[in-house]
Amino acid sequence: MEPSKENLFKYKGFYFGVDTTPEYLSTLEDFEIKDSDVFLVTYPKSGTVWTQNILSLIFYEGHRNGTENTEIMERVPWLEYKTSEKDYTALPSPRIFASHLPYYLTPRGLRNKRGFIVYISRNPKDVMVSHYHFSKYMRVVEEVPDFNLFMERFLAGKVLASSWIDHVAGWYSHAEDFNILFLTYEEMKKDLRSAVLKICNFVGKKLSNEEVDSVVRQATFENMKKDPRANYEHLADDVVDKDRGSFLRKGTVGDWKNMMTVAQSERFDSVLKEKLKTLPIKLIWDINEEM
Ligand code: PPS
């Protein structure tokens, strides 16, 4: 079953949501990169909003101390989903962008090691389950109510951002072309402070211990859930169905076990098994697992 054309279109072999256009995407190759630019890159449902919030807290004192009430989407806008009136060249430096792009569609400047890329990955069963729930909440994402069918779509890469394994393996295998920091959702969950410090060191941002504490405190799942900006509560009713979910849902490692049957999990493993061996990271499927 093919994805609905009302929700997704393919550009250079990769599925995009319909809130961008092939014309705009074709300009991104030449999108001018500044050395100070920071790009947060993820496969969907891997901790994007979480890390957008962290980057905003790291870079903006007014966010950290609550004196400014700017939407996180304003501070860390989407590269490939740009509404026409925004002028990205006019953003203050360092500019921070979020993106789901595969490595091969990124601006050429990034591939010349300019700017900073923070790439977050998450175990694909949790990614898939999170995406499945998200499709009920987000109106622009096609809802496939039958979970089995959704899983087959996910495994075939017929979802937003195409195949999970191609995305993650693509970025890892081309790491040498980029100035890139890899983190996982699971390590952020296990030790958020260390993850925040790694990001600060990578982007060269010096914060005091108290400032780091403040970032960490405001980036926990519980506190983000209470923060309307971090939970994206400004989204309009024609974009999201607030009766059927929220951006921050459970925020745990291993929630797939509550959704997938043993047979589904085995089917998932059998499709990805060989390709997973090529990844240079150990995937964490349960929070009690050794990292
Ligand atoms: S999107 O649509 O691609 O931008 O989604 P994304 O933000 O990448 O992923 C959403 C999942 O991330 C969880 N999340 C968090 N987990 C732990 N701690 C914090 N602070 C946090 N913030 C967001 C969010 O709950 C989604 O995961 P699930 O499993 O659905 O809860």
Short mmCIF file of N, CA and C and ligand atoms in Angstrom, two decimals, residues 42-54 78 100 120 122 126-127 129-131 133-134 138 141 160 185 188-189 192 218-225 230-232 246-253 255-256, ligand 1:
data_model
loop_
_atom_site.label_atom_id
_atom_site.label_comp_id
_atom_site.label_asym_id
_atom_site.label_seq_id
_atom_site.Cartn_x
_atom_site.Cartn_y
_atom_site.Cartn_z
N THR A 42 17.66 14.66 12.55
CA THR A 42 17.08 13.45 13.13
C THR A 42 16.22 12.74 12.08
N TYR A 43 16.00 11.47 12.30
CA TYR A 43 14.88 10.78 11.67
C TYR A 43 13.67 11.11 12.56
N PRO A 44 12.47 11.31 11.98
CA PRO A 44 11.32 11.72 12.82
C PRO A 44 11.10 10.80 14.03
N LYS A 45 10.68 11.40 15.10
CA LYS A 45 10.33 10.74 16.36
C LYS A 45 11.53 10.22 17.14
N SER A 46 12.69 10.85 16.91
CA SER A 46 13.91 10.39 17.57
C SER A 46 14.39 11.33 18.67
N GLY A 47 13.60 12.37 18.97
CA GLY A 47 14.00 13.32 20.01
C GLY A 47 14.29 14.71 19.45
N THR A 48 13.63 15.07 18.37
CA THR A 48 13.87 16.37 17.71
C THR A 48 13.43 17.53 18.61
N VAL A 49 12.18 17.49 19.05
CA VAL A 49 11.64 18.60 19.83
C VAL A 49 12.43 18.75 21.14
N TRP A 50 12.78 17.62 21.70
CA TRP A 50 13.59 17.59 22.93
C TRP A 50 14.90 18.37 22.69
N THR A 51 15.60 18.03 21.60
CA THR A 51 16.91 18.63 21.35
C THR A 51 16.78 20.05 20.82
N GLN A 52 15.67 20.35 20.13
CA GLN A 52 15.42 21.76 19.73
C GLN A 52 15.34 22.61 21.00
N ASN A 53 14.61 22.07 21.98
CA ASN A 53 14.45 22.79 23.25
C ASN A 53 15.81 22.95 23.94
N ILE A 54 16.60 21.87 23.95
CA ILE A 54 17.92 21.93 24.61
C ILE A 54 18.81 22.98 23.92
N TRP A 78 12.64 24.83 10.99
CA TRP A 78 12.92 23.71 10.10
C TRP A 78 13.58 24.20 8.82
N HIS A 100 15.12 16.90 8.98
CA HIS A 100 15.06 15.43 8.86
C HIS A 100 15.77 14.99 7.57
N ILE A 120 20.75 12.97 16.20
CA ILE A 120 20.18 12.14 17.27
C ILE A 120 19.48 10.93 16.66
N ARG A 122 17.43 7.02 17.61
CA ARG A 122 16.67 6.34 18.68
C ARG A 122 16.37 4.93 18.20
N ASP A 126 10.92 1.96 19.08
CA ASP A 126 10.30 3.10 19.77
C ASP A 126 9.96 4.21 18.78
N VAL A 127 10.82 4.40 17.79
CA VAL A 127 10.56 5.41 16.75
C VAL A 127 9.25 5.08 16.04
N VAL A 129 6.72 3.15 16.98
CA VAL A 129 5.54 3.24 17.84
C VAL A 129 5.18 4.71 18.10
N SER A 130 6.18 5.53 18.31
CA SER A 130 5.94 6.96 18.51
C SER A 130 5.29 7.56 17.26
N HIS A 131 5.79 7.18 16.10
CA HIS A 131 5.24 7.69 14.83
C HIS A 131 3.77 7.25 14.65
N HIS A 133 1.55 6.61 16.97
CA HIS A 133 0.67 7.43 17.82
C HIS A 133 0.58 8.87 17.29
N PHE A 134 1.71 9.35 16.80
CA PHE A 134 1.76 10.72 16.27
C PHE A 134 0.79 10.90 15.11
N MET A 138 -1.41 14.24 14.68
CA MET A 138 -1.01 15.24 13.69
C MET A 138 -1.83 15.05 12.42
N VAL A 141 -0.19 14.07 9.02
CA VAL A 141 0.44 12.75 8.89
C VAL A 141 -0.67 11.73 8.65
N LEU A 160 7.00 9.24 6.24
CA LEU A 160 7.76 10.48 6.26
C LEU A 160 9.24 10.17 6.54
N TYR A 185 18.98 9.00 21.68
CA TYR A 185 17.87 9.32 22.58
C TYR A 185 18.08 8.60 23.91
N MET A 188 20.63 10.17 26.13
CA MET A 188 20.09 11.41 26.68
C MET A 188 19.15 11.10 27.84
N LYS A 189 18.40 10.03 27.66
CA LYS A 189 17.44 9.62 28.69
C LYS A 189 18.19 9.15 29.94
N LEU A 192 21.08 12.95 31.05
CA LEU A 192 20.79 14.16 30.28
C LEU A 192 21.89 15.21 30.45
N GLN A 218 15.03 22.15 32.70
CA GLN A 218 13.94 22.53 31.79
C GLN A 218 13.78 21.58 30.59
N ALA A 219 14.72 20.62 30.50
CA ALA A 219 14.64 19.69 29.36
C ALA A 219 14.20 18.29 29.79
N THR A 220 13.83 18.12 31.05
CA THR A 220 13.31 16.79 31.43
C THR A 220 11.93 16.63 30.80
N PHE A 221 11.52 15.41 30.61
CA PHE A 221 10.22 15.14 29.99
C PHE A 221 9.10 15.81 30.80
N GLU A 222 9.16 15.64 32.11
CA GLU A 222 8.09 16.16 32.98
C GLU A 222 7.98 17.68 32.84
N ASN A 223 9.12 18.37 32.86
CA ASN A 223 9.06 19.83 32.79
C ASN A 223 8.72 20.34 31.40
N MET A 224 9.18 19.63 30.38
CA MET A 224 8.81 20.05 29.02
C MET A 224 7.32 19.84 28.80
N LYS A 225 6.80 18.79 29.35
CA LYS A 225 5.36 18.49 29.17
C LYS A 225 4.51 19.61 29.78
N ALA A 230 7.39 24.11 24.87
CA ALA A 230 8.14 22.87 24.59
C ALA A 230 7.22 21.77 24.10
N ASN A 231 5.96 21.82 24.51
CA ASN A 231 4.99 20.79 24.11
C ASN A 231 4.23 21.21 22.85
N TYR A 232 4.69 22.28 22.23
CA TYR A 232 4.10 22.79 20.98
C TYR A 232 2.58 22.98 21.07
N SER A 246 -0.59 14.41 22.21
CA SER A 246 0.19 15.63 22.39
C SER A 246 1.59 15.35 21.86
N PHE A 247 2.35 16.42 21.65
CA PHE A 247 3.70 16.22 21.09
C PHE A 247 4.52 15.35 22.01
N LEU A 248 4.50 15.69 23.31
CA LEU A 248 5.23 14.87 24.27
C LEU A 248 4.26 13.81 24.77
N ARG A 249 4.51 12.58 24.43
CA ARG A 249 3.56 11.51 24.72
C ARG A 249 4.01 10.76 25.98
N LYS A 250 4.98 9.82 25.83
CA LYS A 250 5.45 9.06 27.00
C LYS A 250 6.90 9.36 27.33
N GLY A 251 7.70 9.54 26.30
CA GLY A 251 9.11 9.89 26.52
C GLY A 251 9.91 8.82 27.24
N THR A 252 9.69 7.56 26.89
CA THR A 252 10.42 6.48 27.58
C THR A 252 11.20 5.63 26.57
N VAL A 253 12.04 4.75 27.13
CA VAL A 253 12.76 3.79 26.29
C VAL A 253 12.09 2.43 26.48
N ASP A 255 8.96 1.57 25.08
CA ASP A 255 7.49 1.58 25.00
C ASP A 255 6.97 0.64 23.91
N TRP A 256 7.85 0.31 22.95
CA TRP A 256 7.43 -0.62 21.88
C TRP A 256 6.90 -1.93 22.45
S1 PPS B 1 9.16 14.97 15.42
O1 PPS B 1 7.73 14.96 15.02
O2 PPS B 1 9.99 14.22 14.47
O3 PPS B 1 9.66 16.31 15.66
O4 PPS B 1 9.17 14.13 16.79
P1 PPS B 1 10.39 14.06 17.80
O5 PPS B 1 10.42 15.29 18.61
O6 PPS B 1 11.64 13.68 17.09
O7 PPS B 1 10.03 12.82 18.70
C1 PPS B 1 8.97 12.83 19.62
C2 PPS B 1 9.30 11.84 20.72
O8 PPS B 1 10.27 12.42 21.61
C3 PPS B 1 9.74 12.40 22.94
N1 PPS B 1 10.27 13.49 23.76
C4 PPS B 1 10.99 13.30 24.88
N2 PPS B 1 11.42 12.16 25.46
C5 PPS B 1 12.12 12.30 26.62
N3 PPS B 1 12.38 13.48 27.21
C6 PPS B 1 11.96 14.65 26.66
N4 PPS B 1 12.22 15.78 27.26
C7 PPS B 1 11.24 14.57 25.43
N5 PPS B 1 10.67 15.49 24.61
C8 PPS B 1 10.09 14.81 23.59
C9 PPS B 1 8.23 12.50 22.70
O9 PPS B 1 7.50 12.17 23.86
C10 PPS B 1 8.07 11.50 21.56
O10 PPS B 1 8.26 10.16 21.96
P2 PPS B 1 7.07 9.19 22.45
O11 PPS B 1 7.70 7.82 22.56
O12 PPS B 1 6.00 9.23 21.42
O13 PPS B 1 6.64 9.71 23.78
#
